[in-house]
Amino acid sequence: MNDRMYNLFARVLDTIYWGGKLQGSENLPEQGPAIFIGNHLGALGPIGAVATIPLRLHPWIHEHMVDYEKAAAYLNMDFVERRLKLRPPLSGIVSKGLSHITVPLLRFVGCIPVHRGYKNIQTTWEDSLACLLDGKILLVFPEDESLGLNPQTNMAPFQKTIFRLGEKYYEQTRKNLAYYPVAIQESRNVKVGTPYWYNPSNSPSKERRRLKTLVEGAVIRMYLERE
């Protein structure tokens, strides 16, 4: 999908479904490379970010969402029953119908599948780094729900692994990568904060912890601000 088609898709998505507002537009970069990191808010986070942020984004997405055989089951669990509150057998019918639309669309948009397992995840790293080296912008929602949700924000703690891309990008370019915090609120406000930059003078482990703390903290603060 070229940029013109992507922008048209984002406008249609905003008009027919999202209809939210963007705050912090002055913090947006003129171009990539960069990584936008936000809270997932169920299935709404990716939709809200793509519909609202006026930049071409390449979202990380669960590998099952772009798999014709597995997408229906994942949609049923993550969206149809959780968000739409439908129950079997109707939920299964709706999920299967949606998968015939979402799989080709997500592939067309340029999403990056996030694979499971050490060997397979290397493909995700390679695809992501290639995007950054090409001057593109990634959109990532790194919450780890296995660690439990914060009842105040309904967010799970962020994983540190996404910040490895700062190391990989620096190794290739000797340039520092920017991470932009993004908060998606239930009111459908989308807030973009000022960026945090990868610092190569720190050890890799220290830098991952530093960026995780800063970016996650910024997302939480923006999310809790009055809507």
PDB file of C-alpha atoms in Angstrom:
ATOM      1  CA  MET A   1       0.000   0.000   0.000  1.00  0.00           C
ATOM      2  CA  ASN A   2       1.458   3.369  -0.969  1.00  0.00           C
ATOM      3  CA  ASP A   3       1.242   6.398   1.310  1.00  0.00           C
ATOM      4  CA  ARG A   4      -1.729   7.909  -0.538  1.00  0.00           C
ATOM      5  CA  MET A   5      -3.777   4.729  -0.167  1.00  0.00           C
ATOM      6  CA  TYR A   6      -2.756   4.429   3.483  1.00  0.00           C
ATOM      7  CA  ASN A   7      -3.861   8.003   4.217  1.00  0.00           C
ATOM      8  CA  LEU A   8      -7.195   7.351   2.528  1.00  0.00           C
ATOM      9  CA  PHE A   9      -7.651   4.180   4.570  1.00  0.00           C
ATOM     10  CA  ALA A  10      -6.848   6.055   7.815  1.00  0.00           C
ATOM     11  CA  ARG A  11      -9.349   8.822   7.004  1.00  0.00           C
ATOM     12  CA  VAL A  12     -12.092   6.315   6.221  1.00  0.00           C
ATOM     13  CA  LEU A  13     -11.346   4.400   9.437  1.00  0.00           C
ATOM     14  CA  ASP A  14     -11.512   7.627  11.443  1.00  0.00           C
ATOM     15  CA  THR A  15     -14.770   8.702   9.793  1.00  0.00           C
ATOM     16  CA  ILE A  16     -16.741   5.478   9.993  1.00  0.00           C
ATOM     17  CA  TYR A  17     -15.442   4.085  13.292  1.00  0.00           C
ATOM     18  CA  TRP A  18     -12.999   6.087  15.396  1.00  0.00           C
ATOM     19  CA  GLY A  19     -13.799   9.815  15.305  1.00  0.00           C
ATOM     20  CA  GLY A  20     -11.301  10.728  18.005  1.00  0.00           C
ATOM     21  CA  LYS A  21      -9.036  13.718  18.616  1.00  0.00           C
ATOM     22  CA  LEU A  22      -5.257  14.062  18.470  1.00  0.00           C
ATOM     23  CA  GLN A  23      -3.359  15.950  21.158  1.00  0.00           C
ATOM     24  CA  GLY A  24       0.360  16.672  20.982  1.00  0.00           C
ATOM     25  CA  SER A  25       0.581  17.042  17.218  1.00  0.00           C
ATOM     26  CA  GLU A  26       3.445  19.492  17.772  1.00  0.00           C
ATOM     27  CA  ASN A  27       5.518  16.540  19.020  1.00  0.00           C
ATOM     28  CA  LEU A  28       5.190  14.538  15.802  1.00  0.00           C
ATOM     29  CA  PRO A  29       8.314  14.094  13.683  1.00  0.00           C
ATOM     30  CA  GLU A  30       8.310  15.326  10.115  1.00  0.00           C
ATOM     31  CA  GLN A  31       9.505  11.900   9.027  1.00  0.00           C
ATOM     32  CA  GLY A  32      10.960   8.640  10.277  1.00  0.00           C
ATOM     33  CA  PRO A  33      12.675   6.610  11.383  1.00  0.00           C
ATOM     34  CA  ALA A  34      11.010   6.397  14.772  1.00  0.00           C
ATOM     35  CA  ILE A  35       9.050   4.033  17.006  1.00  0.00           C
ATOM     36  CA  PHE A  36       5.683   5.010  18.477  1.00  0.00           C
ATOM     37  CA  ILE A  37       4.832   3.076  21.648  1.00  0.00           C
ATOM     38  CA  GLY A  38       1.354   3.038  23.139  1.00  0.00           C
ATOM     39  CA  ASN A  39      -1.170   1.290  25.366  1.00  0.00           C
ATOM     40  CA  HIS A  40      -3.171  -1.407  23.647  1.00  0.00           C
ATOM     41  CA  LEU A  41      -6.649  -0.645  25.056  1.00  0.00           C
ATOM     42  CA  GLY A  42      -7.850  -3.996  23.769  1.00  0.00           C
ATOM     43  CA  ALA A  43      -8.268  -3.812  20.006  1.00  0.00           C
ATOM     44  CA  LEU A  44      -8.838  -0.043  20.131  1.00  0.00           C
ATOM     45  CA  GLY A  45      -5.234   1.113  20.558  1.00  0.00           C
ATOM     46  CA  PRO A  46      -3.985   0.154  17.091  1.00  0.00           C
ATOM     47  CA  ILE A  47      -7.195   1.381  15.453  1.00  0.00           C
ATOM     48  CA  GLY A  48      -7.080   4.729  17.247  1.00  0.00           C
ATOM     49  CA  ALA A  49      -3.415   5.372  16.509  1.00  0.00           C
ATOM     50  CA  VAL A  50      -3.693   4.569  12.801  1.00  0.00           C
ATOM     51  CA  ALA A  51      -6.917   6.562  12.429  1.00  0.00           C
ATOM     52  CA  THR A  52      -5.655   9.634  14.287  1.00  0.00           C
ATOM     53  CA  ILE A  53      -1.898  10.065  13.814  1.00  0.00           C
ATOM     54  CA  PRO A  54      -1.299  11.731  10.413  1.00  0.00           C
ATOM     55  CA  LEU A  55       1.836   9.729   9.592  1.00  0.00           C
ATOM     56  CA  ARG A  56       2.412   6.465   7.773  1.00  0.00           C
ATOM     57  CA  LEU A  57       2.725   3.841  10.502  1.00  0.00           C
ATOM     58  CA  HIS A  58       3.760   0.198  10.326  1.00  0.00           C
ATOM     59  CA  PRO A  59       2.122  -1.544  13.298  1.00  0.00           C
ATOM     60  CA  TRP A  60       3.453  -4.619  15.004  1.00  0.00           C
ATOM     61  CA  ILE A  61       0.649  -7.149  15.079  1.00  0.00           C
ATOM     62  CA  HIS A  62       0.117 -10.637  16.491  1.00  0.00           C
ATOM     63  CA  GLU A  63       1.127 -13.204  13.886  1.00  0.00           C
ATOM     64  CA  HIS A  64      -2.296 -14.885  14.009  1.00  0.00           C
ATOM     65  CA  MET A  65      -3.973 -11.694  12.782  1.00  0.00           C
ATOM     66  CA  VAL A  66      -2.379 -12.082   9.344  1.00  0.00           C
ATOM     67  CA  ASP A  67      -2.824 -15.865   9.172  1.00  0.00           C
ATOM     68  CA  TYR A  68      -5.913 -16.972   7.229  1.00  0.00           C
ATOM     69  CA  GLU A  69      -6.212 -20.178   9.264  1.00  0.00           C
ATOM     70  CA  LYS A  70      -5.785 -18.642  12.741  1.00  0.00           C
ATOM     71  CA  ALA A  71      -7.201 -15.122  12.454  1.00  0.00           C
ATOM     72  CA  ALA A  72     -10.846 -16.020  13.134  1.00  0.00           C
ATOM     73  CA  ALA A  73     -10.076 -17.713  16.462  1.00  0.00           C
ATOM     74  CA  TYR A  74      -7.833 -14.848  17.568  1.00  0.00           C
ATOM     75  CA  LEU A  75     -10.412 -12.222  16.588  1.00  0.00           C
ATOM     76  CA  ASN A  76     -13.087 -14.145  18.460  1.00  0.00           C
ATOM     77  CA  MET A  77     -11.029 -14.206  21.651  1.00  0.00           C
ATOM     78  CA  ASP A  78      -9.485 -10.730  21.489  1.00  0.00           C
ATOM     79  CA  PHE A  79     -12.229  -8.601  19.961  1.00  0.00           C
ATOM     80  CA  VAL A  80     -15.599 -10.152  19.165  1.00  0.00           C
ATOM     81  CA  GLU A  81     -16.305 -11.697  22.565  1.00  0.00           C
ATOM     82  CA  ARG A  82     -14.206  -9.264  24.632  1.00  0.00           C
ATOM     83  CA  ARG A  83     -15.234  -5.945  23.028  1.00  0.00           C
ATOM     84  CA  LEU A  84     -18.446  -6.690  21.137  1.00  0.00           C
ATOM     85  CA  LYS A  85     -19.726  -8.982  23.919  1.00  0.00           C
ATOM     86  CA  LEU A  86     -21.091 -11.525  21.449  1.00  0.00           C
ATOM     87  CA  ARG A  87     -21.465 -15.173  22.437  1.00  0.00           C
ATOM     88  CA  PRO A  88     -21.309 -18.459  20.514  1.00  0.00           C
ATOM     89  CA  PRO A  89     -22.422 -19.424  17.990  1.00  0.00           C
ATOM     90  CA  LEU A  90     -22.881 -15.831  16.739  1.00  0.00           C
ATOM     91  CA  SER A  91     -19.401 -14.777  17.869  1.00  0.00           C
ATOM     92  CA  GLY A  92     -17.803 -17.513  15.767  1.00  0.00           C
ATOM     93  CA  ILE A  93     -19.767 -16.532  12.685  1.00  0.00           C
ATOM     94  CA  VAL A  94     -18.903 -12.855  13.076  1.00  0.00           C
ATOM     95  CA  SER A  95     -15.215 -13.621  13.737  1.00  0.00           C
ATOM     96  CA  LYS A  96     -14.911 -15.756  10.639  1.00  0.00           C
ATOM     97  CA  GLY A  97     -16.571 -13.098   8.508  1.00  0.00           C
ATOM     98  CA  LEU A  98     -14.308 -10.390   9.919  1.00  0.00           C
ATOM     99  CA  SER A  99     -11.183 -12.439   9.287  1.00  0.00           C
ATOM    100  CA  HIS A 100     -11.910 -12.487   5.549  1.00  0.00           C
ATOM    101  CA  ILE A 101     -11.700  -8.687   5.656  1.00  0.00           C
ATOM    102  CA  THR A 102      -8.991  -8.052   8.230  1.00  0.00           C
ATOM    103  CA  VAL A 103      -6.301 -10.480   7.062  1.00  0.00           C
ATOM    104  CA  PRO A 104      -5.863  -9.093   3.534  1.00  0.00           C
ATOM    105  CA  LEU A 105      -6.327  -5.550   4.821  1.00  0.00           C
ATOM    106  CA  LEU A 106      -3.644  -5.851   7.517  1.00  0.00           C
ATOM    107  CA  ARG A 107      -1.242  -7.374   5.023  1.00  0.00           C
ATOM    108  CA  PHE A 108      -2.025  -4.569   2.606  1.00  0.00           C
ATOM    109  CA  VAL A 109      -1.449  -1.872   5.238  1.00  0.00           C
ATOM    110  CA  GLY A 110       2.083  -3.134   5.890  1.00  0.00           C
ATOM    111  CA  CYS A 111       1.769  -4.555   9.393  1.00  0.00           C
ATOM    112  CA  ILE A 112       4.744  -6.451  10.803  1.00  0.00           C
ATOM    113  CA  PRO A 113       3.804  -9.874  12.248  1.00  0.00           C
ATOM    114  CA  VAL A 114       5.167 -10.548  15.729  1.00  0.00           C
ATOM    115  CA  HIS A 115       6.169 -14.198  15.825  1.00  0.00           C
ATOM    116  CA  ARG A 116       6.556 -16.419  18.864  1.00  0.00           C
ATOM    117  CA  GLY A 117       9.682 -18.350  19.798  1.00  0.00           C
ATOM    118  CA  TYR A 118      13.333 -17.297  19.731  1.00  0.00           C
ATOM    119  CA  LYS A 119      13.986 -18.498  16.186  1.00  0.00           C
ATOM    120  CA  ASN A 120      10.836 -17.031  14.633  1.00  0.00           C
ATOM    121  CA  ILE A 121      11.056 -13.680  16.424  1.00  0.00           C
ATOM    122  CA  GLN A 122      14.284 -13.012  14.541  1.00  0.00           C
ATOM    123  CA  THR A 123      12.157 -12.456  11.442  1.00  0.00           C
ATOM    124  CA  THR A 124      10.234  -9.757  13.298  1.00  0.00           C
ATOM    125  CA  TRP A 125      13.475  -8.038  14.323  1.00  0.00           C
ATOM    126  CA  GLU A 126      14.819  -8.185  10.768  1.00  0.00           C
ATOM    127  CA  ASP A 127      11.620  -6.812   9.223  1.00  0.00           C
ATOM    128  CA  SER A 128      11.422  -4.041  11.838  1.00  0.00           C
ATOM    129  CA  LEU A 129      15.030  -2.981  11.411  1.00  0.00           C
ATOM    130  CA  ALA A 130      14.603  -2.936   7.621  1.00  0.00           C
ATOM    131  CA  CYS A 131      11.646  -0.561   8.062  1.00  0.00           C
ATOM    132  CA  LEU A 132      13.668   1.762  10.285  1.00  0.00           C
ATOM    133  CA  LEU A 133      16.651   1.756   7.945  1.00  0.00           C
ATOM    134  CA  ASP A 134      14.232   2.730   5.185  1.00  0.00           C
ATOM    135  CA  GLY A 135      13.135   5.765   7.219  1.00  0.00           C
ATOM    136  CA  LYS A 136       9.751   4.354   8.241  1.00  0.00           C
ATOM    137  CA  ILE A 137       7.834   4.576  11.523  1.00  0.00           C
ATOM    138  CA  LEU A 138       6.880   1.562  13.632  1.00  0.00           C
ATOM    139  CA  LEU A 139       3.849   1.418  15.926  1.00  0.00           C
ATOM    140  CA  VAL A 140       4.220  -0.981  18.862  1.00  0.00           C
ATOM    141  CA  PHE A 141       2.035  -1.925  21.840  1.00  0.00           C
ATOM    142  CA  PRO A 142       4.451  -3.791  24.152  1.00  0.00           C
ATOM    143  CA  GLU A 143       2.169  -4.634  27.080  1.00  0.00           C
ATOM    144  CA  ASP A 144       2.730  -8.061  28.649  1.00  0.00           C
ATOM    145  CA  GLU A 145      -0.687  -9.174  29.916  1.00  0.00           C
ATOM    146  CA  SER A 146       0.835 -12.237  31.584  1.00  0.00           C
ATOM    147  CA  LEU A 147       2.134  -9.825  34.242  1.00  0.00           C
ATOM    148  CA  GLY A 148      -1.383  -8.649  35.099  1.00  0.00           C
ATOM    149  CA  LEU A 149      -3.267  -5.405  34.540  1.00  0.00           C
ATOM    150  CA  ASN A 150      -3.047  -2.233  36.593  1.00  0.00           C
ATOM    151  CA  PRO A 151      -6.663  -1.648  37.768  1.00  0.00           C
ATOM    152  CA  GLN A 152      -6.199   2.127  37.570  1.00  0.00           C
ATOM    153  CA  THR A 153      -5.067   2.196  33.939  1.00  0.00           C
ATOM    154  CA  ASN A 154      -6.093  -1.255  32.703  1.00  0.00           C
ATOM    155  CA  MET A 155      -2.535  -1.513  31.306  1.00  0.00           C
ATOM    156  CA  ALA A 156       0.003  -4.285  31.704  1.00  0.00           C
ATOM    157  CA  PRO A 157       3.697  -3.545  32.244  1.00  0.00           C
ATOM    158  CA  PHE A 158       5.669  -2.910  29.072  1.00  0.00           C
ATOM    159  CA  GLN A 159       8.219  -5.404  27.829  1.00  0.00           C
ATOM    160  CA  LYS A 160      11.803  -4.186  27.454  1.00  0.00           C
ATOM    161  CA  THR A 161      12.577  -6.135  24.294  1.00  0.00           C
ATOM    162  CA  ILE A 162      11.249  -3.472  21.914  1.00  0.00           C
ATOM    163  CA  PHE A 163      14.065  -1.174  23.016  1.00  0.00           C
ATOM    164  CA  ARG A 164      16.598  -3.567  21.513  1.00  0.00           C
ATOM    165  CA  LEU A 165      15.799  -1.966  18.191  1.00  0.00           C
ATOM    166  CA  GLY A 166      17.559   1.170  19.375  1.00  0.00           C
ATOM    167  CA  GLU A 167      20.735  -0.893  19.774  1.00  0.00           C
ATOM    168  CA  LYS A 168      20.347  -2.585  16.401  1.00  0.00           C
ATOM    169  CA  TYR A 169      19.627   0.673  14.618  1.00  0.00           C
ATOM    170  CA  TYR A 170      22.643   2.362  16.213  1.00  0.00           C
ATOM    171  CA  GLU A 171      24.904  -0.533  15.236  1.00  0.00           C
ATOM    172  CA  GLN A 172      23.875  -0.073  11.612  1.00  0.00           C
ATOM    173  CA  THR A 173      23.806   3.724  11.371  1.00  0.00           C
ATOM    174  CA  ARG A 174      25.609   5.227  14.388  1.00  0.00           C
ATOM    175  CA  LYS A 175      22.482   7.337  14.860  1.00  0.00           C
ATOM    176  CA  ASN A 176      20.152   7.490  17.866  1.00  0.00           C
ATOM    177  CA  LEU A 177      16.582   6.263  17.476  1.00  0.00           C
ATOM    178  CA  ALA A 178      13.572   8.153  18.869  1.00  0.00           C
ATOM    179  CA  TYR A 179      10.759   6.519  20.848  1.00  0.00           C
ATOM    180  CA  TYR A 180       7.469   8.457  21.029  1.00  0.00           C
ATOM    181  CA  PRO A 181       5.006   7.683  23.865  1.00  0.00           C
ATOM    182  CA  VAL A 182       1.363   7.438  22.741  1.00  0.00           C
ATOM    183  CA  ALA A 183      -1.656   7.253  25.059  1.00  0.00           C
ATOM    184  CA  ILE A 184      -5.040   6.118  23.746  1.00  0.00           C
ATOM    185  CA  GLN A 185      -7.927   6.972  26.062  1.00  0.00           C
ATOM    186  CA  GLU A 186     -11.383   5.440  26.312  1.00  0.00           C
ATOM    187  CA  SER A 187     -12.798   8.794  25.199  1.00  0.00           C
ATOM    188  CA  ARG A 188     -10.916   8.240  21.913  1.00  0.00           C
ATOM    189  CA  ASN A 189      -8.401  10.965  22.550  1.00  0.00           C
ATOM    190  CA  VAL A 190      -4.950  10.046  21.250  1.00  0.00           C
ATOM    191  CA  LYS A 191      -2.026  11.842  22.907  1.00  0.00           C
ATOM    192  CA  VAL A 192       1.544  11.938  21.595  1.00  0.00           C
ATOM    193  CA  GLY A 193       4.337  12.960  23.936  1.00  0.00           C
ATOM    194  CA  THR A 194       7.845  14.251  23.381  1.00  0.00           C
ATOM    195  CA  PRO A 195      10.339  11.596  22.262  1.00  0.00           C
ATOM    196  CA  TYR A 196      12.963   9.751  24.271  1.00  0.00           C
ATOM    197  CA  TRP A 197      16.186   8.999  22.433  1.00  0.00           C
ATOM    198  CA  TYR A 198      18.365   5.922  22.541  1.00  0.00           C
ATOM    199  CA  ASN A 199      21.606   6.629  24.416  1.00  0.00           C
ATOM    200  CA  PRO A 200      24.509   4.439  23.217  1.00  0.00           C
ATOM    201  CA  SER A 201      26.730   5.491  26.120  1.00  0.00           C
ATOM    202  CA  ASN A 202      24.711   3.269  28.482  1.00  0.00           C
ATOM    203  CA  SER A 203      25.092  -0.494  28.609  1.00  0.00           C
ATOM    204  CA  PRO A 204      22.381  -2.300  26.590  1.00  0.00           C
ATOM    205  CA  SER A 205      20.595  -3.683  29.648  1.00  0.00           C
ATOM    206  CA  LYS A 206      20.672  -0.348  31.475  1.00  0.00           C
ATOM    207  CA  GLU A 207      19.410   1.500  28.409  1.00  0.00           C
ATOM    208  CA  ARG A 208      16.497  -0.888  27.891  1.00  0.00           C
ATOM    209  CA  ARG A 209      15.413  -0.401  31.505  1.00  0.00           C
ATOM    210  CA  ARG A 210      15.821   3.379  31.251  1.00  0.00           C
ATOM    211  CA  LEU A 211      13.757   3.695  28.085  1.00  0.00           C
ATOM    212  CA  LYS A 212      11.082   1.312  29.365  1.00  0.00           C
ATOM    213  CA  THR A 213      10.708   3.343  32.562  1.00  0.00           C
ATOM    214  CA  LEU A 214      10.567   6.684  30.740  1.00  0.00           C
ATOM    215  CA  VAL A 215       8.253   5.691  27.903  1.00  0.00           C
ATOM    216  CA  GLU A 216       5.907   3.588  30.033  1.00  0.00           C
ATOM    217  CA  GLY A 217       5.719   6.354  32.629  1.00  0.00           C
ATOM    218  CA  ALA A 218       4.899   8.951  29.975  1.00  0.00           C
ATOM    219  CA  VAL A 219       2.136   6.802  28.497  1.00  0.00           C
ATOM    220  CA  ILE A 220       0.582   6.254  31.932  1.00  0.00           C
ATOM    221  CA  ARG A 221       0.737   9.964  32.809  1.00  0.00           C
ATOM    222  CA  MET A 222      -0.885  11.007  29.523  1.00  0.00           C
ATOM    223  CA  TYR A 223      -3.533   8.315  29.857  1.00  0.00           C
ATOM    224  CA  LEU A 224      -4.475   9.479  33.362  1.00  0.00           C
ATOM    225  CA  GLU A 225      -4.643  13.147  32.419  1.00  0.00           C
ATOM    226  CA  ARG A 226      -8.158  14.562  32.326  1.00  0.00           C
ATOM    227  CA  GLU A 227      -9.740  13.795  28.995  1.00  0.00           C
TER     228      GLU A 227
END
